[in-house]
Every structure is written in C-alpha cells, then in structure tokens.
Amino acid sequence: MGKRRFALTAAAAGLAIVAAVALALVVGLRSGGDPAQTRVRIEPADALLDAPLRMGVDGAERDAPVELTLSATSADGVSWSGSRSVLADDDGRISVDAGPLVTALHPTGVPDSAKLGLVPPNGTLELRLGARQGDRGLGTAVATREMVGPGVSARDLTVARDRLTGRYWTGPPRDRRPVAVLAVGGSEGGYGNAWQAGLLASHGYPVLQLAYFRAPGLPKELRAIPLEYLERALEWLHTRPGVKAVVMIGTSRGGELALLVGSTYPALVEGVAAYVPFDAVGPGSWTRRGESIPPASNPDPRIPVERIRGPVFLVGAGQDQVWGSGYGTTAVRTRRLEHGRKDTEALVFDDAGHAVGLAVPYLPVSTEFSSNGFTLESGGTRQADALARTASWPRLLALLDRVGRDTG
C-alpha cells in the first residue's frame, strides 16, 4: 500500500512539473521573448516630406496592444504630438502607415488655436516615435523629413533683369525632368507656395515660382494683371535647357489664373493643375491686349477650360469658407467633359477647407490666416486638410509624369 501511495505521489509530482513547464512555455511564447531584442523603428529614417512613412516595433508582447506616440516641434517652438494603439501580431511585431498619425498631430502645452500649424523648422521636420506596452517602455526612434532635397537651389528673377519677378528652382542637372512648372499663388500675392516649389524641384521638375502682384516691380493689388506677363513667363520657361513641356499650377485665385492662362495660351501650356479654384474670372482682375477679361463684347465670366490643350487636375474643398471651390472644381470638370475632354481629374474633399491648396502632404497647418489686416478662416480642419493634401499629392505627380511621357 505504501509503494502504491508513493507511486501516486510521484505521478502527481510529475504532472505538476509538466504543467509548470507548459505554463512557462505559454508565458514565454506570449511575452515575445527577450526585452533586449525589442526594437522601435520609423522608416525611412531620412527622406523628403512626401516619402511614405512607416512605424514599426519588433519584440513586443504578442497579441497585446502597443501605444505609439509621435511628436514633433514646429518652427515657433510649439510641441505637437499624437498617439494611437496598435495590436502586436503573433510574432510580437507591428508595422503601420505613420501618415494618418502625422496628419492628426495637435499642439500640446499651449491653448489650441486655428492659427497654429506644424511648420518644419529650417525646412526640416524631425519626427520622434515612442512605443509603450502597459508600463513597459519599448524604445524610441527618430526620422527626419526634408522640404527640399540635396542639390536643389533657387535663384531670384527680377523685373529689371529678367522682365519677371520670381524664383527659379532646379535640382541637379542629372536629375532634371523635361517638364517644367509655372507655379502661382493666390490673393496673398508675392511669391506664392515655396513648399510646393521646393518639393517639386526635389523630384526633378524645374519650377518658376512666379509673383504677379505685391512683389518688387509689380502691381500692389490684384487688379488689371496683364496676361502677357504670364505669356512671357511661359516663353521664358520653354527656353530653359532640357525643357520640352510646361505645366501650370495655381492655388485659389492662382488656380483661376492657371485655368485662364491654359485656355488663352494652349500652345504654351501642356497641362494645368488648379487647387481650390473657381470656374469664372473675378471682375477687373485680368486684362489681355489692354482689354478687361471678360471683354465687354462677351461678358460671360466662365473660363473656356475646354481650350486647355493637355490634361487638367483639379482639387476642391467641400468646407471651403473662402469661396465655393467644391462647386468650381465640379463645374470645370463638367464643362470639359461636355466638350469631350476626358483627360480631366477632379477631386473634391467633403471635409476639407481652402488650406488644401497648400498642396504638400502630411503637415497639419493652420486653418486661420491674417493678411493685410484681415483674418481669413479657410474652413475644414487641420487633419481633414492634411489628409486631402496627402491623398491628392500623388495625383499631381502623376499628372506631371503623364505630361512628360506624352511629350517624349
């Protein structure tokens, strides 16, 4: 009887050991292994602003949530941050698109305001990623995003020397493409969108960032601007070495101008991109051959966009509080289609505002601006605008690439 009791006790002890080992194995499998093997990454570590960005973690606890926190500092010293929770997979790994989280970054440590925006200091945005799982810090990683690539430069043009006022952006000669860009801003005047110009030049497209009023040697107001000045800029671009085609890009009133110029000089414009445009000209803004547009003989203010020779890309905003760019975008597309022009792409972002016209992706910029003593509310939200720009930017690059292929 004693031997039997001993055998039963030994068997029970053996089962207990087996169970303990099995439990240890389960815990070990779930834990994700050695914490020393944990790695947090944000990739690629160094790239242009518009490069796809991914956040990743290796060696986390399997099938458990990981808190990812992304942060950056704006040029004004304000800190911006945002977080999201992601479930690690069966191997304890995470790999997700960081773009949506960048667009959702918000200011911290200061009262929020529509006037605040994430502006990269000195053209470089540093993104800092931290990862935690419960009380355990998994690590950190850093990535930088550049507004202008290596070897890109800009030189000023003046009315006195060049009969134009602007900045001409170019990249290294070996990287230059045969399509040049004539870029114009809106009612703010001056040189317009330097972020867009620098980023496009970084992709190999020479860009003339042209001022047409409120700059040295030019009218002080957006009134009676002669289209011949734009014609001169187009001709100047066409004479640059290696340039075989020109695409005109404009924002807001500049979008209106791009559509008008493309319709007026189809032999000089191979494509048009118009951000938050309207389909009609503003009275008293433009002239041709000394006559106001539209002329008294034909007072219809609608732009004859069917005359634009090449493809047209349009971006409108459903919450635009500056003017009805959603309607204007749709009207331009409809008119071109009615004339058989199917080479038209129109995107209207229902939740975005006028600031979608900034064009460059990811950055949550301000939705309220002060200019010449006036405060302008653009509508939408920082994140909705940034998401719209992030979605539309590849389509702009596709338009430029298409024009390049079409011109050989």
Tab-separated table of C-alpha atoms in Angstrom:
chain	number	residue	atom	x	y	z
A	1	MET	CA	0.000	0.000	0.000
A	2	GLY	CA	2.946	2.310	0.807
A	3	LYS	CA	4.517	1.659	-2.580
A	4	ARG	CA	1.228	2.475	-4.303
A	5	ARG	CA	0.866	5.772	-2.372
A	6	PHE	CA	4.438	6.655	-3.296
A	7	ALA	CA	3.757	5.906	-6.976
A	8	LEU	CA	0.653	8.075	-6.986
A	9	THR	CA	2.528	10.923	-5.290
A	10	ALA	CA	5.382	10.670	-7.772
A	11	ALA	CA	2.958	10.665	-10.698
A	12	ALA	CA	1.193	13.744	-9.356
A	13	ALA	CA	4.513	15.499	-8.883
A	14	GLY	CA	5.462	14.617	-12.443
A	15	LEU	CA	2.221	16.020	-13.813
A	16	ALA	CA	2.746	19.198	-11.830
A	17	ILE	CA	6.214	19.627	-13.311
A	18	VAL	CA	4.868	19.045	-16.836
A	19	ALA	CA	2.099	21.592	-16.226
A	20	ALA	CA	4.577	24.124	-14.871
A	21	VAL	CA	6.831	23.674	-17.890
A	22	ALA	CA	3.864	24.001	-20.256
A	23	LEU	CA	2.720	27.169	-18.471
A	24	ALA	CA	6.211	28.604	-18.683
A	25	LEU	CA	6.289	27.859	-22.395
A	26	VAL	CA	2.916	29.565	-22.907
A	27	VAL	CA	4.038	32.625	-20.938
A	28	GLY	CA	7.307	32.680	-22.827
A	29	LEU	CA	5.571	32.443	-26.178
A	30	ARG	CA	3.156	35.228	-25.274
A	31	SER	CA	5.792	37.545	-23.838
A	32	GLY	CA	7.563	37.918	-27.164
A	33	GLY	CA	10.951	36.816	-25.901
A	34	ASP	CA	13.913	38.789	-24.553
A	35	PRO	CA	13.155	42.504	-23.928
A	36	ALA	CA	16.696	43.209	-25.130
A	37	GLN	CA	15.550	42.158	-28.601
A	38	THR	CA	12.810	44.827	-28.721
A	39	ARG	CA	13.329	47.415	-31.455
A	40	VAL	CA	11.313	50.516	-32.374
A	41	ARG	CA	11.719	51.932	-35.855
A	42	ILE	CA	10.381	54.675	-38.101
A	43	GLU	CA	11.310	54.247	-41.751
A	44	PRO	CA	12.830	55.545	-43.879
A	45	ALA	CA	14.869	57.473	-41.340
A	46	ASP	CA	15.764	60.321	-43.716
A	47	ALA	CA	13.733	61.301	-46.782
A	48	LEU	CA	11.693	64.009	-48.487
A	49	LEU	CA	8.485	65.155	-46.820
A	50	ASP	CA	6.292	63.211	-49.250
A	51	ALA	CA	8.053	59.854	-48.806
A	52	PRO	CA	5.832	57.108	-47.326
A	53	LEU	CA	6.482	56.730	-43.602
A	54	ARG	CA	6.045	53.562	-41.538
A	55	MET	CA	6.207	52.931	-37.798
A	56	GLY	CA	7.322	49.536	-36.553
A	57	VAL	CA	8.052	47.552	-33.396
A	58	ASP	CA	9.792	44.165	-33.082
A	59	GLY	CA	9.859	42.039	-29.935
A	60	ALA	CA	6.675	43.299	-28.292
A	61	GLU	CA	4.344	41.091	-26.272
A	62	ARG	CA	2.334	39.029	-28.717
A	63	ASP	CA	-1.335	39.812	-29.357
A	64	ALA	CA	-1.246	42.757	-26.949
A	65	PRO	CA	-1.783	46.480	-27.644
A	66	VAL	CA	1.165	48.835	-28.117
A	67	GLU	CA	0.785	52.600	-27.621
A	68	LEU	CA	2.622	54.531	-30.352
A	69	THR	CA	3.279	58.232	-29.722
A	70	LEU	CA	4.591	60.512	-32.454
A	71	SER	CA	5.841	64.027	-31.716
A	72	ALA	CA	7.472	66.980	-33.473
A	73	THR	CA	8.401	70.596	-32.796
A	74	SER	CA	7.235	73.449	-35.032
A	75	ALA	CA	9.309	76.416	-36.127
A	76	ASP	CA	7.637	78.543	-33.440
A	77	GLY	CA	8.788	76.139	-30.711
A	78	VAL	CA	5.351	74.587	-30.098
A	79	SER	CA	5.353	70.837	-29.469
A	80	TRP	CA	2.942	68.657	-31.430
A	81	SER	CA	2.016	65.061	-30.642
A	82	GLY	CA	-0.451	62.290	-31.291
A	83	SER	CA	-0.948	58.658	-30.250
A	84	ARG	CA	-2.617	55.513	-31.425
A	85	SER	CA	-2.909	51.967	-30.093
A	86	VAL	CA	-1.957	49.044	-32.344
A	87	LEU	CA	-2.216	45.307	-31.592
A	88	ALA	CA	1.031	43.387	-31.977
A	89	ASP	CA	0.766	40.306	-34.194
A	90	ASP	CA	1.515	36.670	-33.341
A	91	ASP	CA	5.239	37.371	-33.731
A	92	GLY	CA	5.178	40.450	-31.493
A	93	ARG	CA	5.571	42.800	-34.433
A	94	ILE	CA	3.894	45.996	-35.623
A	95	SER	CA	4.217	47.785	-38.967
A	96	VAL	CA	1.731	50.554	-39.781
A	97	ASP	CA	1.459	53.608	-42.012
A	98	ALA	CA	2.514	56.658	-39.995
A	99	GLY	CA	0.940	59.153	-42.404
A	100	PRO	CA	-2.514	59.343	-40.765
A	101	LEU	CA	-0.918	59.909	-37.351
A	102	VAL	CA	1.263	62.739	-38.719
A	103	THR	CA	-1.832	64.469	-40.111
A	104	ALA	CA	-3.528	64.107	-36.704
A	105	LEU	CA	-0.734	65.706	-34.655
A	106	HIS	CA	-2.012	68.506	-32.428
A	107	PRO	CA	-0.309	71.228	-30.360
A	108	THR	CA	0.480	70.418	-26.729
A	109	GLY	CA	1.392	72.613	-23.803
A	110	VAL	CA	-0.363	75.674	-25.248
A	111	PRO	CA	-4.006	76.584	-25.871
A	112	ASP	CA	-5.074	75.208	-29.222
A	113	SER	CA	-5.843	77.727	-31.938
A	114	ALA	CA	-6.811	77.569	-35.605
A	115	LYS	CA	-3.834	79.855	-36.258
A	116	LEU	CA	-1.355	77.207	-35.107
A	117	GLY	CA	0.257	74.947	-37.681
A	118	LEU	CA	3.110	72.458	-37.813
A	119	VAL	CA	5.802	74.326	-39.765
A	120	PRO	CA	9.126	72.464	-40.191
A	121	PRO	CA	11.979	74.464	-38.621
A	122	ASN	CA	14.501	75.486	-41.297
A	123	GLY	CA	12.808	73.160	-43.760
A	124	THR	CA	13.423	70.001	-41.718
A	125	LEU	CA	10.740	68.127	-39.782
A	126	GLU	CA	12.038	65.830	-37.045
A	127	LEU	CA	9.565	63.121	-36.048
A	128	ARG	CA	10.101	61.301	-32.761
A	129	LEU	CA	8.416	57.948	-32.138
A	130	GLY	CA	7.975	56.309	-28.748
A	131	ALA	CA	6.371	52.931	-28.024
A	132	ARG	CA	4.969	51.533	-24.761
A	133	GLN	CA	3.216	48.336	-23.770
A	134	GLY	CA	1.497	48.868	-20.439
A	135	ASP	CA	4.134	50.187	-18.021
A	136	ARG	CA	6.978	48.953	-20.190
A	137	GLY	CA	8.788	51.351	-22.488
A	138	LEU	CA	9.760	49.564	-25.692
A	139	GLY	CA	12.059	52.244	-27.067
A	140	THR	CA	12.231	55.301	-29.326
A	141	ALA	CA	13.189	56.179	-32.900
A	142	VAL	CA	13.703	59.381	-34.893
A	143	ALA	CA	13.132	60.257	-38.559
A	144	THR	CA	13.631	63.480	-40.489
A	145	ARG	CA	11.624	64.782	-43.410
A	146	GLU	CA	13.115	67.438	-45.689
A	147	MET	CA	11.140	70.074	-47.578
A	148	VAL	CA	13.921	70.393	-50.166
A	149	GLY	CA	16.211	67.640	-51.383
A	150	PRO	CA	20.007	67.740	-51.745
A	151	GLY	CA	21.346	69.763	-54.651
A	152	VAL	CA	18.175	71.835	-55.118
A	153	SER	CA	18.693	75.582	-55.412
A	154	ALA	CA	16.639	78.673	-56.208
A	155	ARG	CA	17.681	81.907	-57.858
A	156	ASP	CA	15.739	85.146	-57.953
A	157	LEU	CA	14.398	86.722	-61.111
A	158	THR	CA	13.799	90.463	-61.218
A	159	VAL	CA	11.743	92.684	-63.493
A	160	ALA	CA	14.793	94.874	-64.164
A	161	ARG	CA	16.964	91.978	-65.349
A	162	ASP	CA	14.515	89.258	-66.461
A	163	ARG	CA	11.251	91.156	-67.020
A	164	LEU	CA	9.787	88.724	-64.462
A	165	THR	CA	9.667	88.548	-60.671
A	166	GLY	CA	10.004	85.120	-59.133
A	167	ARG	CA	12.278	82.316	-58.046
A	168	TYR	CA	13.524	79.569	-60.311
A	169	TRP	CA	14.028	76.236	-58.554
A	170	THR	CA	16.167	73.496	-60.064
A	171	GLY	CA	17.715	70.234	-58.930
A	172	PRO	CA	20.985	68.623	-60.005
A	173	PRO	CA	21.240	68.526	-63.839
A	174	ARG	CA	21.409	64.724	-63.894
A	175	ASP	CA	18.019	64.505	-62.144
A	176	ARG	CA	16.081	67.131	-64.122
A	177	ARG	CA	12.968	66.117	-66.000
A	178	PRO	CA	11.766	67.560	-69.315
A	179	VAL	CA	8.619	69.048	-67.728
A	180	ALA	CA	8.872	72.467	-66.072
A	181	VAL	CA	6.286	74.023	-63.762
A	182	LEU	CA	4.937	77.565	-63.705
A	183	ALA	CA	3.539	77.974	-60.166
A	184	VAL	CA	1.397	80.896	-58.988
A	185	GLY	CA	-0.161	81.678	-55.631
A	186	GLY	CA	-3.441	83.368	-54.758
A	187	SER	CA	-4.770	86.589	-53.297
A	188	GLU	CA	-1.942	86.782	-50.742
A	189	GLY	CA	0.326	87.978	-53.541
A	190	GLY	CA	4.088	87.698	-53.504
A	191	TYR	CA	5.926	84.562	-54.476
A	192	GLY	CA	3.307	82.000	-53.502
A	193	ASN	CA	3.946	78.455	-52.300
A	194	ALA	CA	7.653	77.831	-51.697
A	195	TRP	CA	6.996	74.434	-50.061
A	196	GLN	CA	5.368	73.133	-53.215
A	197	ALA	CA	8.079	74.613	-55.443
A	198	GLY	CA	10.942	73.152	-53.428
A	199	LEU	CA	9.371	69.702	-53.180
A	200	LEU	CA	8.586	69.512	-56.906
A	201	ALA	CA	12.121	70.647	-57.749
A	202	SER	CA	13.375	67.866	-55.467
A	203	HIS	CA	11.541	65.426	-57.766
A	204	GLY	CA	13.422	66.805	-60.762
A	205	TYR	CA	10.869	69.323	-62.069
A	206	PRO	CA	12.238	72.841	-62.658
A	207	VAL	CA	9.798	75.299	-61.081
A	208	LEU	CA	9.309	79.001	-61.752
A	209	GLN	CA	7.621	80.297	-58.592
A	210	LEU	CA	6.160	83.405	-60.187
A	211	ALA	CA	4.886	86.534	-58.448
A	212	TYR	CA	2.315	88.571	-60.353
A	213	PHE	CA	1.439	91.257	-57.818
A	214	ARG	CA	2.544	92.550	-54.397
A	215	ALA	CA	6.234	91.970	-55.128
A	216	PRO	CA	9.092	94.232	-56.314
A	217	GLY	CA	8.411	95.803	-59.709
A	218	LEU	CA	4.806	94.526	-59.845
A	219	PRO	CA	1.327	95.952	-59.145
A	220	LYS	CA	0.417	96.317	-55.477
A	221	GLU	CA	-3.080	94.911	-55.926
A	222	LEU	CA	-4.691	92.048	-57.823
A	223	ARG	CA	-6.208	94.330	-60.415
A	224	ALA	CA	-5.801	94.529	-64.199
A	225	ILE	CA	-2.948	91.992	-64.302
A	226	PRO	CA	-1.938	91.600	-67.980
A	227	LEU	CA	-1.935	88.014	-69.219
A	228	GLU	CA	1.002	88.957	-71.430
A	229	TYR	CA	3.133	88.859	-68.263
A	230	LEU	CA	2.184	85.193	-67.816
A	231	GLU	CA	2.819	84.569	-71.510
A	232	ARG	CA	6.335	85.965	-71.036
A	233	ALA	CA	6.919	83.596	-68.112
A	234	LEU	CA	5.799	80.608	-70.187
A	235	GLU	CA	8.081	81.571	-73.049
A	236	TRP	CA	10.970	82.022	-70.614
A	237	LEU	CA	10.436	78.511	-69.243
A	238	HIS	CA	10.229	76.988	-72.704
A	239	THR	CA	13.693	78.357	-73.468
A	240	ARG	CA	15.330	76.680	-70.462
A	241	PRO	CA	17.756	73.891	-71.403
A	242	GLY	CA	16.092	70.486	-71.472
A	243	VAL	CA	12.531	71.770	-71.035
A	244	LYS	CA	10.089	70.220	-73.507
A	245	ALA	CA	6.760	70.982	-71.812
A	246	VAL	CA	5.278	73.303	-69.180
A	247	VAL	CA	2.532	72.565	-66.669
A	248	MET	CA	0.906	75.474	-64.851
A	249	ILE	CA	-0.090	75.039	-61.207
A	250	GLY	CA	-2.135	77.583	-59.287
A	251	THR	CA	-3.940	77.890	-55.970
A	252	SER	CA	-7.143	79.825	-55.192
A	253	ARG	CA	-7.059	82.963	-57.389
A	254	GLY	CA	-3.928	81.421	-58.825
A	255	GLY	CA	-5.993	78.344	-59.712
A	256	GLU	CA	-8.384	80.615	-61.563
A	257	LEU	CA	-5.374	82.190	-63.288
A	258	ALA	CA	-3.877	78.815	-64.248
A	259	LEU	CA	-7.139	77.756	-65.908
A	260	LEU	CA	-7.424	81.108	-67.678
A	261	VAL	CA	-3.831	81.100	-68.934
A	262	GLY	CA	-4.076	77.479	-70.063
A	263	SER	CA	-7.231	78.373	-72.005
A	264	THR	CA	-5.675	81.510	-73.527
A	265	TYR	CA	-2.264	80.097	-74.489
A	266	PRO	CA	-2.849	76.401	-75.264
A	267	ALA	CA	0.286	76.216	-77.406
A	268	LEU	CA	2.439	77.118	-74.387
A	269	VAL	CA	0.740	75.052	-71.651
A	270	GLU	CA	0.791	71.253	-71.787
A	271	GLY	CA	-1.225	70.712	-68.612
A	272	VAL	CA	-2.903	72.531	-65.713
A	273	ALA	CA	-3.331	71.757	-62.008
A	274	ALA	CA	-5.760	74.053	-60.190
A	275	TYR	CA	-6.199	73.864	-56.418
A	276	VAL	CA	-9.372	75.245	-54.784
A	277	PRO	CA	-10.253	77.164	-57.996
A	278	PHE	CA	-13.400	78.750	-59.283
A	279	ASP	CA	-14.755	78.283	-62.788
A	280	ALA	CA	-15.176	82.006	-63.570
A	281	VAL	CA	-12.869	85.029	-63.570
A	282	GLY	CA	-13.032	87.725	-60.924
A	283	PRO	CA	-14.148	91.049	-62.419
A	284	GLY	CA	-11.388	93.559	-63.029
A	285	SER	CA	-8.559	91.119	-62.187
A	286	TRP	CA	-7.094	90.333	-65.609
A	287	THR	CA	-6.514	92.003	-68.971
A	288	ARG	CA	-5.360	90.940	-72.412
A	289	ARG	CA	-4.225	93.339	-75.103
A	290	GLY	CA	-5.315	96.152	-72.843
A	291	GLU	CA	-8.903	94.914	-72.589
A	292	SER	CA	-10.528	93.641	-69.414
A	293	ILE	CA	-11.428	89.943	-69.083
A	294	PRO	CA	-14.184	89.095	-69.754
A	295	PRO	CA	-14.438	91.663	-72.552
A	296	ALA	CA	-17.499	93.845	-72.934
A	297	SER	CA	-18.258	92.105	-76.232
A	298	ASN	CA	-18.598	88.758	-74.421
A	299	PRO	CA	-19.367	89.346	-70.731
A	300	ASP	CA	-19.627	85.640	-69.821
A	301	PRO	CA	-17.124	85.272	-66.915
A	302	ARG	CA	-16.846	81.486	-67.186
A	303	ILE	CA	-13.408	80.280	-68.227
A	304	PRO	CA	-13.386	78.327	-71.543
A	305	VAL	CA	-11.482	75.439	-69.978
A	306	GLU	CA	-12.215	73.155	-72.924
A	307	ARG	CA	-9.471	75.045	-74.785
A	308	ILE	CA	-6.743	73.795	-72.447
A	309	ARG	CA	-4.673	71.505	-74.627
A	310	GLY	CA	-3.386	68.969	-72.112
A	311	PRO	CA	-4.712	67.156	-69.058
A	312	VAL	CA	-6.271	69.064	-66.175
A	313	PHE	CA	-6.100	68.149	-62.495
A	314	LEU	CA	-8.466	69.834	-60.019
A	315	VAL	CA	-8.724	69.793	-56.229
A	316	GLY	CA	-11.709	71.308	-54.430
A	317	ALA	CA	-12.880	71.502	-50.821
A	318	GLY	CA	-16.402	70.859	-49.569
A	319	GLN	CA	-15.958	73.031	-46.437
A	320	ASP	CA	-14.183	75.912	-48.195
A	321	GLN	CA	-15.138	79.162	-46.428
A	322	VAL	CA	-13.174	81.419	-48.805
A	323	TRP	CA	-15.244	80.595	-51.871
A	324	GLY	CA	-17.058	77.647	-53.412
A	325	SER	CA	-14.080	75.665	-54.694
A	326	GLY	CA	-16.033	72.412	-54.475
A	327	TYR	CA	-18.608	73.820	-56.887
A	328	GLY	CA	-15.932	75.446	-59.056
A	329	THR	CA	-13.984	72.202	-59.355
A	330	THR	CA	-17.078	70.256	-60.372
A	331	ALA	CA	-18.144	72.946	-62.854
A	332	VAL	CA	-14.743	72.917	-64.594
A	333	ARG	CA	-14.803	69.141	-64.873
A	334	THR	CA	-18.384	69.150	-66.202
A	335	ARG	CA	-17.619	71.750	-68.853
A	336	ARG	CA	-14.575	69.873	-70.109
A	337	LEU	CA	-16.490	66.595	-70.256
A	338	GLU	CA	-19.311	68.270	-72.175
A	339	HIS	CA	-16.712	69.215	-74.794
A	340	GLY	CA	-15.309	65.697	-74.953
A	341	ARG	CA	-12.259	66.416	-72.781
A	342	LYS	CA	-11.962	63.237	-70.762
A	343	ASP	CA	-8.386	63.996	-69.695
A	344	THR	CA	-9.702	65.712	-66.562
A	345	GLU	CA	-9.352	64.518	-62.981
A	346	ALA	CA	-11.339	66.294	-60.265
A	347	LEU	CA	-11.113	65.559	-56.545
A	348	VAL	CA	-13.475	67.237	-54.072
A	349	PHE	CA	-12.771	66.505	-50.409
A	350	ASP	CA	-16.008	66.957	-48.480
A	351	ASP	CA	-14.444	67.673	-45.066
A	352	ALA	CA	-11.535	69.840	-46.218
A	353	GLY	CA	-11.222	73.605	-46.379
A	354	HIS	CA	-9.369	76.154	-48.512
A	355	ALA	CA	-5.993	75.231	-46.975
A	356	VAL	CA	-5.965	72.051	-49.060
A	357	GLY	CA	-4.490	74.420	-51.654
A	358	LEU	CA	-1.134	74.264	-49.864
A	359	ALA	CA	-0.767	71.006	-51.844
A	360	VAL	CA	2.102	69.365	-49.922
A	361	PRO	CA	1.202	66.246	-47.895
A	362	TYR	CA	1.049	65.317	-44.223
A	363	LEU	CA	1.507	68.671	-42.472
A	364	PRO	CA	-1.415	69.821	-40.258
A	365	VAL	CA	-1.240	73.556	-40.967
A	366	SER	CA	-3.358	76.427	-39.701
A	367	THR	CA	-6.911	76.995	-40.892
A	368	GLU	CA	-7.000	80.683	-39.998
A	369	PHE	CA	-4.738	83.324	-41.515
A	370	SER	CA	-4.084	87.021	-41.029
A	371	SER	CA	-3.155	89.056	-44.087
A	372	ASN	CA	-3.171	92.803	-44.722
A	373	GLY	CA	-5.169	93.441	-41.581
A	374	PHE	CA	-7.801	90.806	-42.347
A	375	THR	CA	-8.426	87.443	-40.691
A	376	LEU	CA	-9.298	84.666	-43.096
A	377	GLU	CA	-10.951	81.438	-41.970
A	378	SER	CA	-10.355	78.731	-44.538
A	379	GLY	CA	-12.833	76.127	-43.276
A	380	GLY	CA	-12.262	72.423	-42.731
A	381	THR	CA	-9.901	71.141	-40.052
A	382	ARG	CA	-6.143	70.719	-39.851
A	383	GLN	CA	-6.407	66.946	-40.135
A	384	ALA	CA	-9.037	66.904	-42.901
A	385	ASP	CA	-6.958	69.343	-44.953
A	386	ALA	CA	-3.758	67.360	-44.387
A	387	LEU	CA	-5.437	64.075	-45.322
A	388	ALA	CA	-6.789	65.668	-48.514
A	389	ARG	CA	-3.370	67.003	-49.475
A	390	THR	CA	-1.781	63.649	-48.711
A	391	ALA	CA	-4.296	61.886	-50.975
A	392	SER	CA	-4.033	64.420	-53.828
A	393	TRP	CA	-0.249	64.902	-53.910
A	394	PRO	CA	0.497	61.591	-55.734
A	395	ARG	CA	-2.109	62.564	-58.345
A	396	LEU	CA	-0.258	65.825	-59.020
A	397	LEU	CA	2.970	63.891	-59.503
A	398	ALA	CA	1.089	61.509	-61.809
A	399	LEU	CA	-0.088	64.461	-63.935
A	400	LEU	CA	3.474	65.747	-64.309
A	401	ASP	CA	4.721	62.271	-65.154
A	402	ARG	CA	1.969	61.831	-67.749
A	403	VAL	CA	2.829	65.106	-69.480
A	404	GLY	CA	6.484	64.045	-69.513
A	405	ARG	CA	5.644	60.719	-71.148
A	406	ASP	CA	3.315	62.352	-73.653
A	407	THR	CA	5.999	64.794	-74.751
A	408	GLY	CA	8.583	62.056	-75.070
